Short mmCIF file of C-alpha atoms and ligand atoms in Angstrom, two decimals:
data_model
loop_
_atom_site.label_atom_id
_atom_site.label_comp_id
_atom_site.label_asym_id
_atom_site.label_seq_id
_atom_site.Cartn_x
_atom_site.Cartn_y
_atom_site.Cartn_z
CA MET A 1 47.29 145.10 130.89
CA SER A 2 49.11 147.03 133.55
CA GLU A 3 47.65 150.07 135.32
CA PRO A 4 48.07 153.43 133.55
CA LEU A 5 51.03 155.32 135.01
CA ARG A 6 50.65 159.06 135.61
CA TYR A 7 53.33 161.70 136.03
CA VAL A 8 53.53 164.46 138.63
CA SER A 9 55.93 167.31 139.40
CA THR A 10 58.82 166.93 141.87
CA ARG A 11 57.45 170.13 143.44
CA GLY A 12 53.98 168.72 143.90
CA GLY A 13 52.19 171.70 142.36
CA SER A 14 51.05 170.33 138.99
CA ALA A 15 48.22 168.01 137.96
CA ALA A 16 49.04 164.37 137.20
CA VAL A 17 49.36 163.83 133.43
CA PRO A 18 49.95 160.91 131.07
CA LEU A 19 53.52 160.34 129.90
CA SER A 20 53.13 161.88 126.44
CA GLU A 21 51.88 165.10 127.99
CA ALA A 22 54.88 165.17 130.32
CA ILE A 23 57.20 164.53 127.37
CA ALA A 24 55.57 167.23 125.24
CA ALA A 25 55.78 169.76 128.09
CA GLY A 26 59.40 169.13 129.13
CA LEU A 27 59.14 171.03 132.42
CA ALA A 28 56.10 170.74 134.75
CA PRO A 29 53.97 173.92 134.97
CA ASP A 30 55.07 174.57 138.59
CA GLY A 31 58.72 174.63 137.50
CA GLY A 32 59.43 171.13 138.82
CA LEU A 33 60.50 168.01 136.94
CA TYR A 34 58.08 165.29 135.95
CA VAL A 35 58.38 161.95 137.76
CA PRO A 36 56.04 158.94 137.78
CA THR A 37 53.66 158.75 140.76
CA ALA A 38 55.67 155.66 141.74
CA LEU A 39 58.47 153.76 140.03
CA PRO A 40 57.21 150.50 138.49
CA ARG A 41 58.78 147.15 139.44
CA LEU A 42 60.08 144.63 136.95
CA ASP A 43 61.38 141.10 137.33
CA PRO A 44 64.66 140.51 135.43
CA ALA A 45 63.07 137.25 134.27
CA ALA A 46 60.56 139.33 132.27
CA PHE A 47 63.31 140.16 129.77
CA ASP A 48 64.19 138.01 126.77
CA PRO A 49 67.72 136.77 127.57
CA HIS A 50 68.53 136.89 123.85
CA GLY A 51 66.91 140.29 123.34
CA THR A 52 68.54 143.18 121.51
CA LEU A 53 69.09 146.59 123.06
CA ALA A 54 65.88 147.76 121.34
CA THR A 55 63.75 144.88 122.66
CA THR A 56 65.23 145.24 126.16
CA ALA A 57 64.30 148.92 125.99
CA ALA A 58 60.73 148.13 124.90
CA THR A 59 60.24 145.65 127.78
CA LEU A 60 61.80 148.01 130.31
CA LEU A 61 59.82 151.07 129.22
CA ALA A 62 56.45 149.35 128.73
CA PRO A 63 55.27 149.95 132.33
CA PHE A 64 56.30 153.62 132.04
CA PHE A 65 54.14 153.92 128.90
CA ALA A 66 51.18 151.97 130.36
CA GLY A 67 47.90 153.65 129.44
CA ASP A 68 49.58 156.26 127.25
CA PRO A 69 48.59 156.95 123.62
CA LEU A 70 52.21 156.13 122.63
CA THR A 71 52.11 152.59 124.07
CA ALA A 72 51.42 150.82 120.79
CA ALA A 73 54.28 152.67 119.10
CA LEU A 74 56.85 151.92 121.83
CA PRO A 75 58.59 149.02 120.04
CA ALA A 76 58.91 151.15 116.88
CA ILE A 77 60.17 154.12 118.91
CA CYS A 78 62.83 151.89 120.49
CA ALA A 79 63.83 150.43 117.11
CA GLU A 80 64.15 153.94 115.66
CA THR A 81 66.26 155.07 118.65
CA PHE A 82 68.68 152.17 118.91
CA THR A 83 70.09 151.98 115.41
CA PHE A 84 73.53 151.56 117.01
CA ASP A 85 74.85 149.31 119.73
CA THR A 86 76.08 150.07 123.26
CA PRO A 87 78.65 147.28 123.69
CA LEU A 88 80.04 146.20 127.06
CA ARG A 89 83.73 145.62 126.32
CA ALA A 90 86.09 144.01 128.84
CA LEU A 91 89.55 145.55 129.10
CA ALA A 92 92.27 143.13 127.99
CA HIS A 93 94.47 143.82 131.02
CA ASP A 94 91.58 143.67 133.53
CA PRO A 95 88.56 141.60 132.41
CA SER A 96 86.48 142.70 135.42
CA THR A 97 86.59 146.26 134.13
CA LEU A 98 84.06 146.68 131.35
CA MET A 99 83.65 149.74 129.21
CA LEU A 100 79.98 150.42 128.51
CA GLU A 101 80.57 152.23 125.20
CA LEU A 102 77.78 154.71 124.56
CA PHE A 103 79.46 156.65 121.76
CA HIS A 104 78.59 154.69 118.63
CA GLY A 105 75.67 156.92 117.65
CA PRO A 106 75.57 159.76 115.07
CA THR A 107 77.27 162.41 117.28
CA SER A 108 79.70 160.13 119.18
CA ALA A 109 78.28 160.72 122.68
CA PHE A 110 75.59 158.99 124.76
CA LYS A 111 73.24 161.95 124.33
CA ASP A 112 72.19 160.43 120.99
CA VAL A 113 70.07 157.86 122.86
CA GLY A 114 67.87 160.37 124.67
CA ALA A 115 67.70 162.79 121.76
CA ARG A 116 66.65 160.13 119.24
CA PHE A 117 64.05 158.67 121.60
CA LEU A 118 62.60 162.10 122.34
CA ALA A 119 62.43 162.89 118.62
CA ALA A 120 60.75 159.55 117.90
CA CYS A 121 58.12 160.30 120.59
CA LEU A 122 57.48 163.92 119.58
CA ARG A 123 57.02 162.91 115.94
CA ARG A 124 54.14 160.67 116.99
CA LEU A 125 52.35 162.99 119.40
CA PRO A 126 49.16 164.67 118.25
CA ARG A 127 49.87 168.34 117.56
CA ARG A 128 48.19 170.76 119.94
CA ASP A 129 49.05 173.54 117.61
CA ALA A 130 49.39 173.95 113.86
CA ARG A 131 52.40 176.20 114.33
CA ALA A 132 55.98 174.98 114.30
CA LEU A 133 57.31 173.67 117.59
CA THR A 134 60.49 175.30 118.87
CA ILE A 135 62.69 173.00 120.91
CA LEU A 136 65.09 174.79 123.25
CA VAL A 137 68.18 172.98 124.32
CA ALA A 138 70.86 174.15 126.72
CA THR A 139 74.02 172.17 126.22
CA SER A 140 77.36 171.79 127.93
CA GLY A 141 78.60 170.40 124.61
CA ASP A 142 77.10 167.10 123.52
CA THR A 143 73.34 167.37 124.03
CA GLY A 144 72.90 170.13 121.48
CA ALA A 145 74.47 168.17 118.65
CA ALA A 146 72.55 165.01 119.51
CA VAL A 147 69.23 166.87 119.53
CA ALA A 148 70.13 168.73 116.35
CA ALA A 149 71.06 165.46 114.62
CA ALA A 150 67.83 163.84 115.79
CA PHE A 151 65.64 166.68 114.42
CA HIS A 152 67.69 168.01 111.53
CA ARG A 153 65.86 168.05 108.23
CA GLN A 154 67.94 165.74 106.14
CA PRO A 155 68.29 162.41 107.98
CA GLY A 156 65.67 160.03 109.25
CA VAL A 157 63.03 158.44 107.09
CA PRO A 158 59.83 158.67 109.14
CA ALA A 159 57.61 155.60 109.08
CA PRO A 160 54.77 155.80 106.51
CA ASP A 161 52.22 156.48 109.27
CA VAL A 162 54.31 159.23 110.82
CA PRO A 163 53.78 162.77 109.52
CA ALA A 164 56.81 165.01 109.25
CA LEU A 165 57.02 167.21 112.32
CA ASP A 166 57.54 170.92 111.81
CA VAL A 167 60.19 171.50 114.42
CA ARG A 168 62.97 173.95 114.89
CA VAL A 169 65.79 173.48 117.32
CA VAL A 170 67.47 176.35 119.18
CA ILE A 171 70.74 175.38 120.86
CA LEU A 172 72.29 177.47 123.65
CA TYR A 173 75.88 176.70 124.53
CA PRO A 174 78.46 178.48 126.69
CA ASP A 175 80.79 180.30 124.31
CA GLY A 176 84.40 179.17 124.63
CA ARG A 177 83.50 176.43 127.10
CA VAL A 178 82.91 173.57 124.69
CA SER A 179 85.64 171.79 122.74
CA PRO A 180 86.40 173.22 119.27
CA ARG A 181 85.01 170.10 117.63
CA GLN A 182 81.88 170.24 119.78
CA ALA A 183 81.39 173.89 118.76
CA HIS A 184 81.81 172.97 115.12
CA GLN A 185 79.31 170.14 115.44
CA LEU A 186 76.77 172.45 117.11
CA GLY A 187 77.01 175.02 114.34
CA CYS A 188 77.21 172.72 111.33
CA PHE A 189 73.54 171.79 110.90
CA GLY A 190 71.78 174.92 109.63
CA ASP A 191 68.27 174.66 108.13
CA ASN A 192 65.88 174.21 111.08
CA VAL A 193 68.69 174.21 113.65
CA HIS A 194 69.94 177.49 115.21
CA ALA A 195 73.06 177.62 117.37
CA LEU A 196 73.43 180.44 119.93
CA ARG A 197 76.75 180.90 121.68
CA VAL A 198 75.99 182.41 125.06
CA ALA A 199 78.42 184.71 126.87
CA GLY A 200 78.18 182.71 130.08
CA ARG A 201 78.26 179.26 131.62
CA PHE A 202 76.17 176.16 131.02
CA ASP A 203 74.13 176.93 134.13
CA ASP A 204 73.21 180.30 132.53
CA CYS A 205 72.05 178.49 129.39
CA GLN A 206 70.01 176.07 131.48
CA ARG A 207 68.44 178.89 133.50
CA MET A 208 67.56 180.85 130.34
CA VAL A 209 65.83 177.82 128.83
CA LYS A 210 63.88 177.19 132.03
CA ALA A 211 62.82 180.86 132.15
CA ALA A 212 61.63 180.78 128.54
CA LEU A 213 59.66 177.57 129.10
CA GLY A 214 58.05 179.08 132.18
CA ASP A 215 57.14 182.34 130.38
CA ALA A 216 53.41 182.03 129.67
CA ALA A 217 53.28 185.03 127.31
CA LEU A 218 56.19 183.71 125.27
CA GLN A 219 54.68 180.23 125.16
CA ALA A 220 51.40 181.70 123.90
CA ALA A 221 53.23 183.48 121.10
CA LEU A 222 55.53 180.61 120.20
CA PRO A 223 54.98 176.96 121.21
CA LEU A 224 58.11 175.90 123.08
CA SER A 225 59.43 172.64 124.38
CA SER A 226 62.70 171.53 125.80
CA ALA A 227 65.08 168.72 125.01
CA ASN A 228 67.24 168.92 128.12
CA SER A 229 67.78 166.03 130.46
CA ILE A 230 64.88 167.51 132.42
CA SER A 231 62.74 165.94 129.68
CA LEU A 232 61.44 162.49 130.54
CA GLY A 233 61.69 161.64 126.86
CA ARG A 234 65.47 161.71 127.27
CA LEU A 235 65.81 160.38 130.79
CA LEU A 236 63.72 157.21 130.47
CA PRO A 237 65.45 155.63 127.43
CA GLN A 238 68.83 156.09 129.14
CA MET A 239 67.79 153.33 131.54
CA SER A 240 67.88 150.92 128.59
CA TYR A 241 71.63 150.54 128.11
CA HIS A 242 72.26 150.20 131.84
CA ALA A 243 69.57 147.53 131.97
CA HIS A 244 70.80 145.73 128.86
CA ALA A 245 74.40 145.65 130.10
CA ALA A 246 73.40 144.48 133.59
CA LEU A 247 71.10 141.77 132.21
CA GLY A 248 73.79 140.49 129.85
CA TRP A 249 76.28 140.31 132.73
CA TRP A 250 73.75 138.68 135.04
CA HIS A 251 72.84 135.99 132.49
CA ALA A 252 76.52 135.21 131.90
CA HIS A 253 77.81 135.44 135.49
CA GLY A 254 74.82 135.37 137.83
CA THR A 255 76.02 138.49 139.67
CA PRO A 256 74.96 142.14 139.61
CA LEU A 257 77.10 144.63 137.72
CA ASN A 258 78.49 147.70 139.49
CA VAL A 259 78.36 150.91 137.48
CA MET A 260 80.62 153.97 137.53
CA VAL A 261 78.93 156.94 135.85
CA PRO A 262 80.67 160.17 134.76
CA THR A 263 78.19 162.78 135.99
CA GLY A 264 77.28 166.37 135.27
CA ASN A 265 73.58 167.13 135.17
CA LEU A 266 72.82 163.73 136.71
CA GLY A 267 70.66 162.38 133.86
CA ASN A 268 72.71 159.31 132.95
CA ALA A 269 73.35 158.35 136.57
CA LEU A 270 69.73 158.86 137.59
CA ALA A 271 68.63 156.60 134.74
CA CYS A 272 71.03 153.95 136.10
CA LEU A 273 69.62 154.36 139.62
CA TRP A 274 66.05 154.12 138.38
CA ALA A 275 66.94 150.93 136.49
CA ARG A 276 68.28 149.51 139.76
CA GLU A 277 65.22 150.67 141.74
CA ILE A 278 62.80 148.98 139.35
CA GLY A 279 64.60 145.67 139.78
CA LEU A 280 67.48 145.32 137.31
CA PRO A 281 70.59 143.47 138.59
CA ILE A 282 72.74 146.56 139.13
CA GLY A 283 75.01 146.53 142.19
CA GLN A 284 76.85 149.59 143.45
CA VAL A 285 76.48 152.86 141.57
CA GLN A 286 79.10 155.57 141.93
CA LEU A 287 79.20 159.00 140.36
CA SER A 288 82.47 160.44 139.10
CA CYS A 289 82.44 164.21 138.78
CA ASN A 290 85.07 166.67 137.62
CA ALA A 291 86.21 169.60 139.79
CA ASN A 292 82.57 170.72 140.01
CA ALA A 293 81.99 169.15 143.40
CA THR A 294 78.36 170.03 144.21
CA LEU A 295 77.39 166.34 144.33
CA PRO A 296 80.58 164.96 145.92
CA ASP A 297 80.29 167.58 148.69
CA PHE A 298 76.67 166.62 149.31
CA PHE A 299 77.51 162.92 149.44
CA ALA A 300 80.35 163.68 151.85
CA GLY A 301 77.73 165.00 154.25
CA ASP A 302 77.38 168.71 153.41
CA ASP A 303 74.07 170.40 152.67
CA TYR A 304 73.18 170.49 149.00
CA ARG A 305 74.75 173.71 147.74
CA PRO A 306 74.38 174.46 144.01
CA ARG A 307 77.04 176.88 142.80
CA GLU A 308 78.59 178.40 139.70
CA ALA A 309 80.29 175.90 137.45
CA VAL A 310 84.04 176.01 136.91
CA ALA A 311 85.57 175.15 133.53
CA THR A 312 87.39 171.79 133.32
CA VAL A 313 88.80 169.55 130.58
CA ALA A 314 85.70 167.34 131.00
CA ASN A 315 83.53 170.23 129.87
CA ALA A 316 80.28 168.32 129.26
CA MET A 317 80.23 167.80 133.04
CA ASP A 318 80.82 171.46 133.96
CA VAL A 319 77.62 171.73 135.96
CA GLY A 320 77.33 173.43 139.33
CA ALA A 321 73.57 173.02 139.74
CA PRO A 322 72.65 169.55 138.45
CA SER A 323 68.99 169.82 137.53
CA ASN A 324 68.15 166.15 138.06
CA PHE A 325 69.06 166.46 141.73
CA GLU A 326 65.38 167.26 142.26
CA ARG A 327 64.49 163.86 140.84
CA LEU A 328 67.17 162.17 142.94
CA ARG A 329 65.66 163.72 146.09
CA TRP A 330 62.23 162.56 144.96
CA THR A 331 63.57 159.03 144.51
CA PHE A 332 65.28 158.99 147.91
CA PRO A 333 63.55 161.60 150.10
CA ASP A 334 65.71 160.76 153.09
CA ASP A 335 69.26 162.15 152.75
CA ARG A 336 70.73 159.38 154.89
CA ALA A 337 69.12 156.67 152.78
CA LEU A 338 70.31 158.47 149.67
CA ARG A 339 73.90 158.67 150.90
CA ALA A 340 73.77 154.98 151.79
CA ARG A 341 72.78 154.03 148.25
CA LEU A 342 75.17 156.14 146.28
CA GLN A 343 78.64 157.70 146.34
CA ALA A 344 80.14 160.58 144.39
CA HIS A 345 83.75 161.62 143.93
CA SER A 346 85.45 164.61 142.39
CA VAL A 347 88.37 164.19 139.96
CA ASP A 348 90.47 167.23 139.07
CA ASP A 349 91.97 168.08 135.69
CA ALA A 350 95.45 166.86 136.64
CA ALA A 351 94.06 163.44 137.56
CA ILE A 352 91.99 163.33 134.34
CA ARG A 353 95.08 164.09 132.26
CA HIS A 354 97.18 161.60 134.18
CA THR A 355 94.56 158.87 133.73
CA ILE A 356 94.38 159.42 129.96
CA THR A 357 98.16 159.44 129.59
CA HIS A 358 98.73 156.45 131.84
CA HIS A 359 96.12 154.14 130.28
CA ALA A 360 97.20 155.01 126.76
CA ALA A 361 100.86 154.28 127.54
CA ALA A 362 100.33 151.23 129.75
CA HIS A 363 97.38 149.54 128.02
CA GLY A 364 96.78 151.24 124.67
CA GLU A 365 93.32 152.35 125.88
CA VAL A 366 92.23 155.89 125.05
CA PHE A 367 89.39 157.54 126.96
CA CYS A 368 87.59 160.85 126.59
CA PRO A 369 88.14 163.23 129.56
CA HIS A 370 84.67 162.48 130.99
CA THR A 371 85.15 158.75 130.83
CA ALA A 372 88.59 159.26 132.39
CA THR A 373 87.00 160.60 135.60
CA ALA A 374 85.27 157.24 136.04
CA VAL A 375 88.36 155.26 135.09
CA HIS A 376 90.33 157.26 137.66
CA ARG A 377 87.83 156.52 140.42
CA LEU A 378 87.85 152.83 139.53
CA ASP A 379 91.67 152.82 139.55
CA GLN A 380 91.40 154.05 143.15
CA LEU A 381 89.00 151.23 144.04
CA ARG A 382 91.25 148.65 142.38
CA ALA A 383 94.25 150.01 144.32
CA GLY A 384 92.18 149.54 147.48
CA GLY A 385 91.62 145.87 146.62
CA ASP A 386 88.19 145.91 144.94
CA ALA A 387 88.25 143.08 142.36
CA SER A 388 84.52 143.03 141.57
CA ALA A 389 83.02 143.59 138.12
CA TRP A 390 82.53 147.26 137.27
CA ALA A 391 81.09 148.81 134.16
CA VAL A 392 82.68 152.17 133.41
CA VAL A 393 80.27 154.25 131.40
CA ALA A 394 82.17 155.57 128.36
CA THR A 395 80.11 158.65 127.58
CA ALA A 396 81.87 160.01 124.49
CA HIS A 397 84.43 159.14 121.83
CA PRO A 398 87.85 160.64 122.65
CA ALA A 399 88.13 162.18 119.16
CA LYS A 400 85.43 164.70 120.14
CA PHE A 401 87.94 166.09 122.64
CA ASP A 402 91.05 166.01 120.49
CA SER A 403 92.23 169.37 121.85
CA VAL A 404 92.58 167.76 125.30
CA VAL A 405 93.48 164.18 124.40
CA GLU A 406 95.86 164.48 121.44
CA PRO A 407 98.52 166.61 123.18
CA LEU A 408 98.59 163.97 125.95
CA LEU A 409 99.04 161.11 123.47
CA GLY A 410 101.35 162.95 121.11
CA HIS A 411 99.56 161.65 118.03
CA PRO A 412 96.23 162.25 116.26
CA LEU A 413 93.18 160.11 116.99
CA GLU A 414 91.12 158.37 114.40
CA VAL A 415 87.84 160.26 113.87
CA PRO A 416 84.57 158.28 113.58
CA ALA A 417 83.05 158.66 110.10
CA ALA A 418 79.90 160.51 111.23
CA LEU A 419 81.96 163.04 113.19
CA ALA A 420 84.34 163.53 110.27
CA ALA A 421 81.38 164.30 107.97
CA MET A 422 80.11 166.98 110.37
CA LEU A 423 83.55 168.55 110.73
CA ALA A 424 83.75 168.84 106.94
CA ARG A 425 80.63 171.05 106.82
CA PRO A 426 80.79 174.84 107.47
CA ALA A 427 79.59 175.97 110.92
CA HIS A 428 77.88 179.10 112.23
CA ALA A 429 76.63 180.27 115.65
CA GLU A 430 75.11 183.62 116.73
CA PRO A 431 76.32 185.37 119.91
CA LEU A 432 73.81 185.95 122.74
CA ALA A 433 74.05 187.71 126.13
CA ALA A 434 73.61 185.47 129.17
CA ASN A 435 70.27 186.78 130.38
CA ASP A 436 66.66 185.64 130.15
CA GLY A 437 65.55 188.77 128.30
CA ALA A 438 68.11 188.26 125.54
CA LEU A 439 66.73 184.81 124.75
CA ARG A 440 63.15 186.08 124.87
CA ASP A 441 64.04 188.88 122.45
CA TRP A 442 65.86 186.52 120.11
CA LEU A 443 62.93 184.09 120.06
CA THR A 444 60.43 186.91 119.54
CA ARG A 445 62.42 188.19 116.58
CA GLN A 446 62.24 184.70 115.09
CA LEU A 447 58.42 184.72 115.10
CA PRO A 448 57.03 184.01 111.64
C1 PLP B 501 76.44 165.01 129.15
C2 PLP B 501 77.70 164.29 129.35
C3 PLP B 501 78.07 163.80 130.60
C4 PLP B 501 77.25 164.04 131.82
O1 PLP B 501 76.00 163.37 131.77
P1 PLP B 501 74.80 163.85 132.71
O2 PLP B 501 73.65 163.02 132.29
O3 PLP B 501 74.59 165.30 132.44
O4 PLP B 501 75.23 163.61 134.12
C5 PLP B 501 79.23 163.06 130.69
N1 PLP B 501 80.01 162.84 129.63
C6 PLP B 501 79.70 163.32 128.39
C7 PLP B 501 80.61 163.05 127.26
C8 PLP B 501 78.54 164.05 128.21
O5 PLP B 501 78.23 164.52 126.99
#
């Protein structure tokens, strides 16, 4: 048996708690983000070389769950999460470029992984409160749908020992700043899922959610939790596909795999870095960002300067104040050490469009705008002579962003079946002003 692992706040002002408490809370009471007291270490030889994504995830996450009430359920939680694959597919024209395809889940973006894992954990946690739990989720486009799909009433057959969880999901998204199909997806659930279109940016939505979670009076009236990438229940499982891909590559080739991660709020990339820190055979990690250059500027040597997000064609990455930066700083407290272990680059809309057009015409490969930022950065490395193996993290299916991609291709894209089913349902979202009070009032009105 390994030692129990406890979780503390990045800001150092909250008591150490077991993992399930950190998952249930979302944000630490002092406003910081939960992190383990220390990252565990794992030997790659500990993994079954013939394991599935779900068994890799269970091995990887076991030390994070050590001593927690959820430990015994971890294999079942992983099996419930990974009902779809995250294949590593080599490009025909360049076999050392591998697409790590994370879009085969119910809502066609990688956010399904974290959302399904979080839902599987929350379903199994003892209820502190007999009242319904309200899960707040700020989304730049894809998170909201993934969380809604994971908690929506109709799907999912809970295990016989798992009671149905009385949960409602409240989604906040920046009105007019998500793709039309994303907006439709967010509004199509109904039942226990409420979509609010906020007259502001993603950073406003994120701030409003944080304010509500930190509002003791509101929390007393209405039990709240969050499903943003600030939640450990979403961050931790995202290590699994990076680990599984790197292990598969390592077993086949005996070398570490470099990873290029399209980055917004820094959840996916941080999960990759944590997987590397705990001992998985991951080589270089680079972040590709859109025109929102908060991280690229920091990695170029500037002070960390969060700012207002600007709208781009890779809208799920329109983040000016990436919340997981606090966890990155915790992981690498020394800025110089951090800059030595990681790079970040900004890719503007023209380069995103060019990359999509060029790869479709030259190679018949179609990427979503977010994935295209990473492909663009790798194209630059290839032009500079880098011939090593790189996994490009493909974060969403291009058909989710048809309004950007189709005009570039000049023909319609095939729509994955699950996405097509959502688009066929009616959709509805309520407008909301971009201030903390407006969300508090809306939630208070919703009280039973
Ligand atoms: C959320 C998202 C990103 C950014 O991921 P972070 O974890 O926020 O850095 C990139 N691409 C797509 C398609 C996304 O939905």
